[in-house]
């Protein structure tokens, strides 16, 4: 029967047979040389000419796992121009080697170019674990890579443990709105591919005495490898809605004025992905805008970091906070009897203004120190 | 000859929206024997983020006169999810019924979905959400693109069809660019892309009273044992647990504000809240 009559079925079967053969070969290779999958890799994602902070967190965890296995931590960086300058920071954070794949096609994080580079070098160097920071782009990249390499992929990982007896990794994943955790592993395939939620691991302090290798690797990429053709820039979509903001500064009527609300906004310039919000009483007094109202009649927030300034903690406001999701709650109030202080993780008995002035200065200094 | 999977008009563009059913955690049950969560028991609901790929597909329908097919792997409540998408304006629903893949990992289900897409009379684009409550669902779009060897448009928005290809906005790393590409594409859609439309009264009546949803099993999809083996999960779950509410203890600072701020600021930095770079 002709392929046309089969609706493409014959061609499909042939293609699947070819894929079968390729996968069998890959499986045989894995079985024949199981010990050759070694080392922990971290994909060093560059954004706006900086290595993303989550990469350093991953290197910290990778170092711990690699030390337990007696292998190396290696990072893979795809970029263009003077990306070499990032290598020393990655080494000081814990990497033993930094592979740098330079190509003009990596000027943007082109999904096809990054995928092609990674596939080529992972096949060649055979890491046993490959870690990405979790985001929309990396989830798709990791999944595509896993299918191409015929292995499994787990996402939204918040913890990694080593099953030493089997030389496998167990991944703790957060799902179902943060209410469930599950542990997964990929027992029969390598490399193990995972995307890891930000702030799951502590960013290591840089060790200025560390040394490592910086290795330029070939990237034989041509424009024919790119499927998507870029025809222009697109504006960033408006930021996350307040309901999904990972950090929120919530100002109550204790903020005292519209100017006070604006002054507290300095925190949002330093804390990552931080947004301002306000309470019903503050809106009624004209201190905060109505579209930032949190509470029964407003928006329900579920940040990881919540800073409340001059908020008393009445029921109206508390109904708008998913307190189960808050990891760190800093409450500032001058009244030591204020009920909100007992609900927070960190209670600061103080006027909010001198506290915020000092906090802004401390955070600025810490941010400078973090930029290796 | 393989059977026609849908009644779609092969002359008009066809776009697919893939949805995933997740448990309604309001009615979460714990298996008393194992102490583990019974994910079969709770009702499954259409996650709000899964309305995003449906909305993206409907916008292609509005702009390019495309037909919208909603597809889901059969898990409890999947039909309800498809009907909700039909009531928003989708044209057809397809339920992939396979006991063998019901408990498989996201990549195995991506294999089944890709296989089905390949069998459609035509398909110009597949839209799939990047996040539902299921942790690994975000891998499905990238996996389908790799399996089908199609274009992958991560974090796509304003995607339209033109000259047998697609164009729109894609996510490159953390930046957004306008792109065009020849051939069909798999578009992953972020949760904040659109404000999804609500079902209309007529849409609800139509979806729940007048529409039948086509259910296909492995035989219909011509999946034999060898193919099924290829679709086996590579990822295994080793246990799942409810996150217990932690008992919070408050640490109180009554020091001068600059002293408190120094300690707290260093702690926030250490915990990664400064993020960025």
mmCIF file with all atom_site columns, N, CA, C and O in Angstrom, chain B residues 80-129:
data_model
loop_
_atom_site.group_PDB
_atom_site.id
_atom_site.type_symbol
_atom_site.label_atom_id
_atom_site.label_alt_id
_atom_site.label_comp_id
_atom_site.label_asym_id
_atom_site.label_entity_id
_atom_site.label_seq_id
_atom_site.pdbx_PDB_ins_code
_atom_site.Cartn_x
_atom_site.Cartn_y
_atom_site.Cartn_z
_atom_site.occupancy
_atom_site.B_iso_or_equiv
_atom_site.pdbx_formal_charge
_atom_site.auth_seq_id
_atom_site.auth_comp_id
_atom_site.auth_asym_id
_atom_site.auth_atom_id
_atom_site.pdbx_PDB_model_num
ATOM 1   N N  . UNK B 1 80  ? -14.425 16.262 31.455 1.00 0.00 ? 80  UNK B N  1
ATOM 2   C CA . UNK B 1 80  ? -14.955 17.534 31.963 1.00 0.00 ? 80  UNK B CA 1
ATOM 3   C C  . UNK B 1 80  ? -14.088 18.694 31.480 1.00 0.00 ? 80  UNK B C  1
ATOM 4   O O  . UNK B 1 80  ? -14.596 19.746 31.093 1.00 0.00 ? 80  UNK B O  1
ATOM 5   N N  . UNK B 1 81  ? -12.774 18.495 31.535 1.00 0.00 ? 81  UNK B N  1
ATOM 6   C CA . UNK B 1 81  ? -11.853 19.539 31.101 1.00 0.00 ? 81  UNK B CA 1
ATOM 7   C C  . UNK B 1 81  ? -12.033 19.861 29.635 1.00 0.00 ? 81  UNK B C  1
ATOM 8   O O  . UNK B 1 81  ? -12.031 21.024 29.231 1.00 0.00 ? 81  UNK B O  1
ATOM 9   N N  . UNK B 1 82  ? -12.205 18.817 28.829 1.00 0.00 ? 82  UNK B N  1
ATOM 10  C CA . UNK B 1 82  ? -12.410 19.037 27.390 1.00 0.00 ? 82  UNK B CA 1
ATOM 11  C C  . UNK B 1 82  ? -13.717 19.797 27.161 1.00 0.00 ? 82  UNK B C  1
ATOM 12  O O  . UNK B 1 82  ? -13.782 20.727 26.354 1.00 0.00 ? 82  UNK B O  1
ATOM 13  N N  . UNK B 1 83  ? -14.750 19.431 27.912 1.00 0.00 ? 83  UNK B N  1
ATOM 14  C CA . UNK B 1 83  ? -16.040 20.126 27.728 1.00 0.00 ? 83  UNK B CA 1
ATOM 15  C C  . UNK B 1 83  ? -15.922 21.597 28.116 1.00 0.00 ? 83  UNK B C  1
ATOM 16  O O  . UNK B 1 83  ? -16.529 22.474 27.500 1.00 0.00 ? 83  UNK B O  1
ATOM 17  N N  . UNK B 1 84  ? -15.128 21.874 29.153 1.00 0.00 ? 84  UNK B N  1
ATOM 18  C CA . UNK B 1 84  ? -14.935 23.273 29.540 1.00 0.00 ? 84  UNK B CA 1
ATOM 19  C C  . UNK B 1 84  ? -14.259 24.043 28.399 1.00 0.00 ? 84  UNK B C  1
ATOM 20  O O  . UNK B 1 84  ? -14.640 25.175 28.096 1.00 0.00 ? 84  UNK B O  1
ATOM 21  N N  . UNK B 1 85  ? -13.277 23.385 27.756 1.00 0.00 ? 85  UNK B N  1
ATOM 22  C CA . UNK B 1 85  ? -12.590 24.033 26.629 1.00 0.00 ? 85  UNK B CA 1
ATOM 23  C C  . UNK B 1 85  ? -13.547 24.205 25.447 1.00 0.00 ? 85  UNK B C  1
ATOM 24  O O  . UNK B 1 85  ? -13.516 25.229 24.751 1.00 0.00 ? 85  UNK B O  1
ATOM 25  N N  . UNK B 1 86  ? -14.411 23.224 25.223 1.00 0.00 ? 86  UNK B N  1
ATOM 26  C CA . UNK B 1 86  ? -15.398 23.347 24.139 1.00 0.00 ? 86  UNK B CA 1
ATOM 27  C C  . UNK B 1 86  ? -16.341 24.512 24.421 1.00 0.00 ? 86  UNK B C  1
ATOM 28  O O  . UNK B 1 86  ? -16.718 25.251 23.514 1.00 0.00 ? 86  UNK B O  1
ATOM 29  N N  . UNK B 1 87  ? -16.695 24.682 25.682 1.00 0.00 ? 87  UNK B N  1
ATOM 30  C CA . UNK B 1 87  ? -17.631 25.767 26.023 1.00 0.00 ? 87  UNK B CA 1
ATOM 31  C C  . UNK B 1 87  ? -16.953 27.133 25.869 1.00 0.00 ? 87  UNK B C  1
ATOM 32  O O  . UNK B 1 87  ? -17.622 28.152 25.751 1.00 0.00 ? 87  UNK B O  1
ATOM 33  N N  . UNK B 1 88  ? -15.610 27.152 25.865 1.00 0.00 ? 88  UNK B N  1
ATOM 34  C CA . UNK B 1 88  ? -14.896 28.419 25.608 1.00 0.00 ? 88  UNK B CA 1
ATOM 35  C C  . UNK B 1 88  ? -14.862 28.725 24.114 1.00 0.00 ? 88  UNK B C  1
ATOM 36  O O  . UNK B 1 88  ? -14.589 29.862 23.719 1.00 0.00 ? 88  UNK B O  1
ATOM 37  N N  . UNK B 1 89  ? -15.085 27.692 23.275 1.00 0.00 ? 89  UNK B N  1
ATOM 38  C CA . UNK B 1 89  ? -15.117 27.953 21.834 1.00 0.00 ? 89  UNK B CA 1
ATOM 39  C C  . UNK B 1 89  ? -14.335 26.960 20.990 1.00 0.00 ? 89  UNK B C  1
ATOM 40  O O  . UNK B 1 89  ? -14.274 27.115 19.768 1.00 0.00 ? 89  UNK B O  1
ATOM 41  N N  . UNK B 1 90  ? -13.725 25.956 21.615 1.00 0.00 ? 90  UNK B N  1
ATOM 42  C CA . UNK B 1 90  ? -12.998 24.952 20.822 1.00 0.00 ? 90  UNK B CA 1
ATOM 43  C C  . UNK B 1 90  ? -13.988 24.146 19.986 1.00 0.00 ? 90  UNK B C  1
ATOM 44  O O  . UNK B 1 90  ? -15.161 24.037 20.329 1.00 0.00 ? 90  UNK B O  1
ATOM 45  N N  . UNK B 1 91  ? -13.480 23.577 18.877 1.00 0.00 ? 91  UNK B N  1
ATOM 46  C CA . UNK B 1 91  ? -14.382 22.904 17.937 1.00 0.00 ? 91  UNK B CA 1
ATOM 47  C C  . UNK B 1 91  ? -14.558 21.425 18.225 1.00 0.00 ? 91  UNK B C  1
ATOM 48  O O  . UNK B 1 91  ? -15.636 20.884 18.036 1.00 0.00 ? 91  UNK B O  1
ATOM 49  N N  . UNK B 1 92  ? -13.491 20.781 18.618 1.00 0.00 ? 92  UNK B N  1
ATOM 50  C CA . UNK B 1 92  ? -13.579 19.332 18.830 1.00 0.00 ? 92  UNK B CA 1
ATOM 51  C C  . UNK B 1 92  ? -12.763 18.914 20.027 1.00 0.00 ? 92  UNK B C  1
ATOM 52  O O  . UNK B 1 92  ? -11.799 19.594 20.411 1.00 0.00 ? 92  UNK B O  1
ATOM 53  N N  . UNK B 1 93  ? -13.131 17.773 20.598 1.00 0.00 ? 93  UNK B N  1
ATOM 54  C CA . UNK B 1 93  ? -12.386 17.236 21.727 1.00 0.00 ? 93  UNK B CA 1
ATOM 55  C C  . UNK B 1 93  ? -11.949 15.816 21.446 1.00 0.00 ? 93  UNK B C  1
ATOM 56  O O  . UNK B 1 93  ? -12.670 15.050 20.794 1.00 0.00 ? 93  UNK B O  1
ATOM 57  N N  . UNK B 1 94  ? -10.762 15.483 21.897 1.00 0.00 ? 94  UNK B N  1
ATOM 58  C CA . UNK B 1 94  ? -10.232 14.138 21.661 1.00 0.00 ? 94  UNK B CA 1
ATOM 59  C C  . UNK B 1 94  ? -9.654  13.623 22.974 1.00 0.00 ? 94  UNK B C  1
ATOM 60  O O  . UNK B 1 94  ? -8.805  14.278 23.583 1.00 0.00 ? 94  UNK B O  1
ATOM 61  N N  . UNK B 1 95  ? -10.147 12.480 23.394 1.00 0.00 ? 95  UNK B N  1
ATOM 62  C CA . UNK B 1 95  ? -9.708  11.901 24.659 1.00 0.00 ? 95  UNK B CA 1
ATOM 63  C C  . UNK B 1 95  ? -8.890  10.659 24.347 1.00 0.00 ? 95  UNK B C  1
ATOM 64  O O  . UNK B 1 95  ? -9.396  9.732  23.711 1.00 0.00 ? 95  UNK B O  1
ATOM 65  N N  . UNK B 1 96  ? -7.650  10.661 24.762 1.00 0.00 ? 96  UNK B N  1
ATOM 66  C CA . UNK B 1 96  ? -6.790  9.518  24.484 1.00 0.00 ? 96  UNK B CA 1
ATOM 67  C C  . UNK B 1 96  ? -6.873  8.576  25.662 1.00 0.00 ? 96  UNK B C  1
ATOM 68  O O  . UNK B 1 96  ? -6.409  8.895  26.759 1.00 0.00 ? 96  UNK B O  1
ATOM 69  N N  . UNK B 1 97  ? -7.502  7.471  25.424 1.00 0.00 ? 97  UNK B N  1
ATOM 70  C CA . UNK B 1 97  ? -7.812  6.565  26.510 1.00 0.00 ? 97  UNK B CA 1
ATOM 71  C C  . UNK B 1 97  ? -6.833  5.403  26.491 1.00 0.00 ? 97  UNK B C  1
ATOM 72  O O  . UNK B 1 97  ? -6.857  4.583  25.590 1.00 0.00 ? 97  UNK B O  1
ATOM 73  N N  . UNK B 1 98  ? -5.956  5.386  27.475 1.00 0.00 ? 98  UNK B N  1
ATOM 74  C CA . UNK B 1 98  ? -4.972  4.321  27.512 1.00 0.00 ? 98  UNK B CA 1
ATOM 75  C C  . UNK B 1 98  ? -4.637  3.983  28.952 1.00 0.00 ? 98  UNK B C  1
ATOM 76  O O  . UNK B 1 98  ? -3.993  4.772  29.642 1.00 0.00 ? 98  UNK B O  1
ATOM 77  N N  . UNK B 1 99  ? -5.121  2.841  29.395 1.00 0.00 ? 99  UNK B N  1
ATOM 78  C CA . UNK B 1 99  ? -4.826  2.418  30.753 1.00 0.00 ? 99  UNK B CA 1
ATOM 79  C C  . UNK B 1 99  ? -3.336  2.312  30.983 1.00 0.00 ? 99  UNK B C  1
ATOM 80  O O  . UNK B 1 99  ? -2.827  2.596  32.060 1.00 0.00 ? 99  UNK B O  1
ATOM 81  N N  . UNK B 1 100 ? -2.600  1.953  29.920 1.00 0.00 ? 100 UNK B N  1
ATOM 82  C CA . UNK B 1 100 ? -1.163  1.719  30.063 1.00 0.00 ? 100 UNK B CA 1
ATOM 83  C C  . UNK B 1 100 ? -0.394  2.997  30.361 1.00 0.00 ? 100 UNK B C  1
ATOM 84  O O  . UNK B 1 100 ? 0.656   2.956  30.982 1.00 0.00 ? 100 UNK B O  1
ATOM 85  N N  . UNK B 1 101 ? -0.905  4.114  29.883 1.00 0.00 ? 101 UNK B N  1
ATOM 86  C CA . UNK B 1 101 ? -0.152  5.351  30.093 1.00 0.00 ? 101 UNK B CA 1
ATOM 87  C C  . UNK B 1 101 ? -0.773  6.241  31.166 1.00 0.00 ? 101 UNK B C  1
ATOM 88  O O  . UNK B 1 101 ? -0.296  7.333  31.421 1.00 0.00 ? 101 UNK B O  1
ATOM 89  N N  . UNK B 1 102 ? -1.834  5.743  31.793 1.00 0.00 ? 102 UNK B N  1
ATOM 90  C CA . UNK B 1 102 ? -2.537  6.582  32.768 1.00 0.00 ? 102 UNK B CA 1
ATOM 91  C C  . UNK B 1 102 ? -1.604  7.036  33.897 1.00 0.00 ? 102 UNK B C  1
ATOM 92  O O  . UNK B 1 102 ? -1.700  8.134  34.390 1.00 0.00 ? 102 UNK B O  1
ATOM 93  N N  . UNK B 1 103 ? -0.719  6.131  34.317 1.00 0.00 ? 103 UNK B N  1
ATOM 94  C CA . UNK B 1 103 ? 0.162   6.472  35.436 1.00 0.00 ? 103 UNK B CA 1
ATOM 95  C C  . UNK B 1 103 ? 1.580   6.776  34.968 1.00 0.00 ? 103 UNK B C  1
ATOM 96  O O  . UNK B 1 103 ? 2.499   6.802  35.766 1.00 0.00 ? 103 UNK B O  1
ATOM 97  N N  . UNK B 1 104 ? 1.753   6.974  33.656 1.00 0.00 ? 104 UNK B N  1
ATOM 98  C CA . UNK B 1 104 ? 3.121   7.163  33.193 1.00 0.00 ? 104 UNK B CA 1
ATOM 99  C C  . UNK B 1 104 ? 3.582   8.602  33.393 1.00 0.00 ? 104 UNK B C  1
ATOM 100 O O  . UNK B 1 104 ? 2.791   9.494  33.676 1.00 0.00 ? 104 UNK B O  1
ATOM 101 N N  . UNK B 1 105 ? 4.869   8.791  33.226 1.00 0.00 ? 105 UNK B N  1
ATOM 102 C CA . UNK B 1 105 ? 5.420   10.124 33.466 1.00 0.00 ? 105 UNK B CA 1
ATOM 103 C C  . UNK B 1 105 ? 5.061   11.059 32.306 1.00 0.00 ? 105 UNK B C  1
ATOM 104 O O  . UNK B 1 105 ? 4.483   10.658 31.292 1.00 0.00 ? 105 UNK B O  1
ATOM 105 N N  . UNK B 1 106 ? 5.407   12.327 32.494 1.00 0.00 ? 106 UNK B N  1
ATOM 106 C CA . UNK B 1 106 ? 4.981   13.338 31.525 1.00 0.00 ? 106 UNK B CA 1
ATOM 107 C C  . UNK B 1 106 ? 5.588   13.083 30.141 1.00 0.00 ? 106 UNK B C  1
ATOM 108 O O  . UNK B 1 106 ? 4.928   13.290 29.118 1.00 0.00 ? 106 UNK B O  1
ATOM 109 N N  . UNK B 1 107 ? 6.836   12.603 30.102 1.00 0.00 ? 107 UNK B N  1
ATOM 110 C CA . UNK B 1 107 ? 7.459   12.366 28.790 1.00 0.00 ? 107 UNK B CA 1
ATOM 111 C C  . UNK B 1 107 ? 6.775   11.203 28.066 1.00 0.00 ? 107 UNK B C  1
ATOM 112 O O  . UNK B 1 107 ? 6.637   11.220 26.841 1.00 0.00 ? 107 UNK B O  1
ATOM 113 N N  . UNK B 1 108 ? 6.334   10.195 28.805 1.00 0.00 ? 108 UNK B N  1
ATOM 114 C CA . UNK B 1 108 ? 5.626   9.082  28.169 1.00 0.00 ? 108 UNK B CA 1
ATOM 115 C C  . UNK B 1 108 ? 4.291   9.558  27.613 1.00 0.00 ? 108 UNK B C  1
ATOM 116 O O  . UNK B 1 108 ? 3.879   9.167  26.512 1.00 0.00 ? 108 UNK B O  1
ATOM 117 N N  . UNK B 1 109 ? 3.612   10.417 28.377 1.00 0.00 ? 109 UNK B N  1
ATOM 118 C CA . UNK B 1 109 ? 2.345   10.957 27.857 1.00 0.00 ? 109 UNK B CA 1
ATOM 119 C C  . UNK B 1 109 ? 2.607   11.878 26.660 1.00 0.00 ? 109 UNK B C  1
ATOM 120 O O  . UNK B 1 109 ? 1.818   11.935 25.725 1.00 0.00 ? 109 UNK B O  1
ATOM 121 N N  . UNK B 1 110 ? 3.736   12.579 26.683 1.00 0.00 ? 110 UNK B N  1
ATOM 122 C CA . UNK B 1 110 ? 4.099   13.416 25.530 1.00 0.00 ? 110 UNK B CA 1
ATOM 123 C C  . UNK B 1 110 ? 4.274   12.547 24.291 1.00 0.00 ? 110 UNK B C  1
ATOM 124 O O  . UNK B 1 110 ? 3.891   12.929 23.183 1.00 0.00 ? 110 UNK B O  1
ATOM 125 N N  . UNK B 1 111 ? 4.836   11.357 24.471 1.00 0.00 ? 111 UNK B N  1
ATOM 126 C CA . UNK B 1 111 ? 4.994   10.416 23.368 1.00 0.00 ? 111 UNK B CA 1
ATOM 127 C C  . UNK B 1 111 ? 3.644   10.049 22.761 1.00 0.00 ? 111 UNK B C  1
ATOM 128 O O  . UNK B 1 111 ? 3.473   10.026 21.541 1.00 0.00 ? 111 UNK B O  1
ATOM 129 N N  . UNK B 1 112 ? 2.689   9.747  23.625 1.00 0.00 ? 112 UNK B N  1
ATOM 130 C CA . UNK B 1 112 ? 1.347   9.373  23.156 1.00 0.00 ? 112 UNK B CA 1
ATOM 131 C C  . UNK B 1 112 ? 0.688   10.551 22.430 1.00 0.00 ? 112 UNK B C  1
ATOM 132 O O  . UNK B 1 112 ? 0.085   10.382 21.365 1.00 0.00 ? 112 UNK B O  1
ATOM 133 N N  . UNK B 1 113 ? 0.822   11.732 23.009 1.00 0.00 ? 113 UNK B N  1
ATOM 134 C CA . UNK B 1 113 ? 0.215   12.921 22.401 1.00 0.00 ? 113 UNK B CA 1
ATOM 135 C C  . UNK B 1 113 ? 0.865   13.223 21.045 1.00 0.00 ? 113 UNK B C  1
ATOM 136 O O  . UNK B 1 113 ? 0.174   13.526 20.069 1.00 0.00 ? 113 UNK B O  1
ATOM 137 N N  . UNK B 1 114 ? 2.185   13.099 20.982 1.00 0.00 ? 114 UNK B N  1
ATOM 138 C CA . UNK B 1 114 ? 2.889   13.365 19.720 1.00 0.00 ? 114 UNK B CA 1
ATOM 139 C C  . UNK B 1 114 ? 2.468   12.360 18.657 1.00 0.00 ? 114 UNK B C  1
ATOM 140 O O  . UNK B 1 114 ? 2.251   12.714 17.493 1.00 0.00 ? 114 UNK B O  1
ATOM 141 N N  . UNK B 1 115 ? 2.340   11.114 19.066 1.00 0.00 ? 115 UNK B N  1
ATOM 142 C CA . UNK B 1 115 ? 1.917   10.068 18.140 1.00 0.00 ? 115 UNK B CA 1
ATOM 143 C C  . UNK B 1 115 ? 0.533   10.401 17.561 1.00 0.00 ? 115 UNK B C  1
ATOM 144 O O  . UNK B 1 115 ? 0.289   10.246 16.364 1.00 0.00 ? 115 UNK B O  1
ATOM 145 N N  . UNK B 1 116 ? -0.336  10.891 18.414 1.00 0.00 ? 116 UNK B N  1
ATOM 146 C CA . UNK B 1 116 ? -1.694  11.229 17.961 1.00 0.00 ? 116 UNK B CA 1
ATOM 147 C C  . UNK B 1 116 ? -1.672  12.430 17.020 1.00 0.00 ? 116 UNK B C  1
ATOM 148 O O  . UNK B 1 116 ? -2.356  12.438 15.991 1.00 0.00 ? 116 UNK B O  1
ATOM 149 N N  . UNK B 1 117 ? -0.876  13.436 17.377 1.00 0.00 ? 117 UNK B N  1
ATOM 150 C CA . UNK B 1 117 ? -0.779  14.629 16.517 1.00 0.00 ? 117 UNK B CA 1
ATOM 151 C C  . UNK B 1 117 ? -0.309  14.221 15.121 1.00 0.00 ? 117 UNK B C  1
ATOM 152 O O  . UNK B 1 117 ? -0.803  14.705 14.108 1.00 0.00 ? 117 UNK B O  1
ATOM 153 N N  . UNK B 1 118 ? 0.616   13.285 15.094 1.00 0.00 ? 118 UNK B N  1
ATOM 154 C CA . UNK B 1 118 ? 1.149   12.824 13.812 1.00 0.00 ? 118 UNK B CA 1
ATOM 155 C C  . UNK B 1 118 ? 0.068   12.159 12.961 1.00 0.00 ? 118 UNK B C  1
ATOM 156 O O  . UNK B 1 118 ? 0.176   12.111 11.742 1.00 0.00 ? 118 UNK B O  1
ATOM 157 N N  . UNK B 1 119 ? -0.925  11.627 13.608 1.00 0.00 ? 119 UNK B N  1
ATOM 158 C CA . UNK B 1 119 ? -1.996  10.934 12.908 1.00 0.00 ? 119 UNK B CA 1
ATOM 159 C C  . UNK B 1 119 ? -3.120  11.844 12.424 1.00 0.00 ? 119 UNK B C  1
ATOM 160 O O  . UNK B 1 119 ? -4.035  11.387 11.743 1.00 0.00 ? 119 UNK B O  1
ATOM 161 N N  . UNK B 1 120 ? -3.086  13.104 12.839 1.00 0.00 ? 120 UNK B N  1
ATOM 162 C CA . UNK B 1 120 ? -4.176  14.007 12.448 1.00 0.00 ? 120 UNK B CA 1
ATOM 163 C C  . UNK B 1 120 ? -4.107  14.300 10.950 1.00 0.00 ? 120 UNK B C  1
ATOM 164 O O  . UNK B 1 120 ? -3.024  14.252 10.361 1.00 0.00 ? 120 UNK B O  1
ATOM 165 N N  . UNK B 1 121 ? -5.245  14.611 10.343 1.00 0.00 ? 121 UNK B N  1
ATOM 166 C CA . UNK B 1 121 ? -5.223  14.913 8.904  1.00 0.00 ? 121 UNK B CA 1
ATOM 167 C C  . UNK B 1 121 ? -4.319  16.093 8.580  1.00 0.00 ? 121 UNK B C  1
ATOM 168 O O  . UNK B 1 121 ? -3.714  16.159 7.518  1.00 0.00 ? 121 UNK B O  1
ATOM 169 N N  . UNK B 1 122 ? -4.231  17.036 9.486  1.00 0.00 ? 122 UNK B N  1
ATOM 170 C CA . UNK B 1 122 ? -3.261  18.115 9.386  1.00 0.00 ? 122 UNK B CA 1
ATOM 171 C C  . UNK B 1 122 ? -3.127  18.763 10.762 1.00 0.00 ? 122 UNK B C  1
ATOM 172 O O  . UNK B 1 122 ? -4.006  18.614 11.606 1.00 0.00 ? 122 UNK B O  1
ATOM 173 N N  . UNK B 1 123 ? -2.055  19.426 10.985 1.00 0.00 ? 123 UNK B N  1
ATOM 174 C CA . UNK B 1 123 ? -1.902  20.171 12.232 1.00 0.00 ? 123 UNK B CA 1
ATOM 175 C C  . UNK B 1 123 ? -0.878  21.270 11.990 1.00 0.00 ? 123 UNK B C  1
ATOM 176 O O  . UNK B 1 123 ? 0.225   21.006 11.507 1.00 0.00 ? 123 UNK B O  1
ATOM 177 N N  . UNK B 1 124 ? -1.258  22.492 12.290 1.00 0.00 ? 124 UNK B N  1
ATOM 178 C CA . UNK B 1 124 ? -0.385  23.626 12.027 1.00 0.00 ? 124 UNK B CA 1
ATOM 179 C C  . UNK B 1 124 ? 0.364   24.095 13.278 1.00 0.00 ? 124 UNK B C  1
ATOM 180 O O  . UNK B 1 124 ? 1.440   24.680 13.174 1.00 0.00 ? 124 UNK B O  1
ATOM 181 N N  . UNK B 1 125 ? -0.232  23.861 14.432 1.00 0.00 ? 125 UNK B N  1
ATOM 182 C CA . UNK B 1 125 ? 0.448   24.267 15.673 1.00 0.00 ? 125 UNK B CA 1
ATOM 183 C C  . UNK B 1 125 ? -0.167  23.508 16.845 1.00 0.00 ? 125 UNK B C  1
ATOM 184 O O  . UNK B 1 125 ? -1.339  23.143 16.821 1.00 0.00 ? 125 UNK B O  1
ATOM 185 N N  . UNK B 1 126 ? 0.667   23.271 17.842 1.00 0.00 ? 126 UNK B N  1
ATOM 186 C CA . UNK B 1 126 ? 0.201   22.644 19.085 1.00 0.00 ? 126 UNK B CA 1
ATOM 187 C C  . UNK B 1 126 ? 0.505   23.617 20.216 1.00 0.00 ? 126 UNK B C  1
ATOM 188 O O  . UNK B 1 126 ? 1.634   24.119 20.319 1.00 0.00 ? 126 UNK B O  1
ATOM 189 N N  . UNK B 1 127 ? -0.492  23.892 21.035 1.00 0.00 ? 127 UNK B N  1
ATOM 190 C CA . UNK B 1 127 ? -0.286  24.772 22.182 1.00 0.00 ? 127 UNK B CA 1
ATOM 191 C C  . UNK B 1 127 ? -0.367  23.933 23.457 1.00 0.00 ? 127 UNK B C  1
ATOM 192 O O  . UNK B 1 127 ? -1.292  23.134 23.625 1.00 0.00 ? 127 UNK B O  1
ATOM 193 N N  . UNK B 1 128 ? 0.592   24.132 24.347 1.00 0.00 ? 128 UNK B N  1
ATOM 194 C CA . UNK B 1 128 ? 0.570   23.388 25.601 1.00 0.00 ? 128 UNK B CA 1
ATOM 195 C C  . UNK B 1 128 ? 1.065   24.303 26.716 1.00 0.00 ? 128 UNK B C  1
ATOM 196 O O  . UNK B 1 128 ? 1.967   25.119 26.515 1.00 0.00 ? 128 UNK B O  1
ATOM 197 N N  . UNK B 1 129 ? 0.434   24.204 27.876 1.00 0.00 ? 129 UNK B N  1
ATOM 198 C CA . UNK B 1 129 ? 0.789   25.080 28.995 1.00 0.00 ? 129 UNK B CA 1
ATOM 199 C C  . UNK B 1 129 ? 2.142   24.717 29.578 1.00 0.00 ? 129 UNK B C  1
ATOM 200 O O  . UNK B 1 129 ? 2.617   23.583 29.436 1.00 0.00 ? 129 UNK B O  1
#
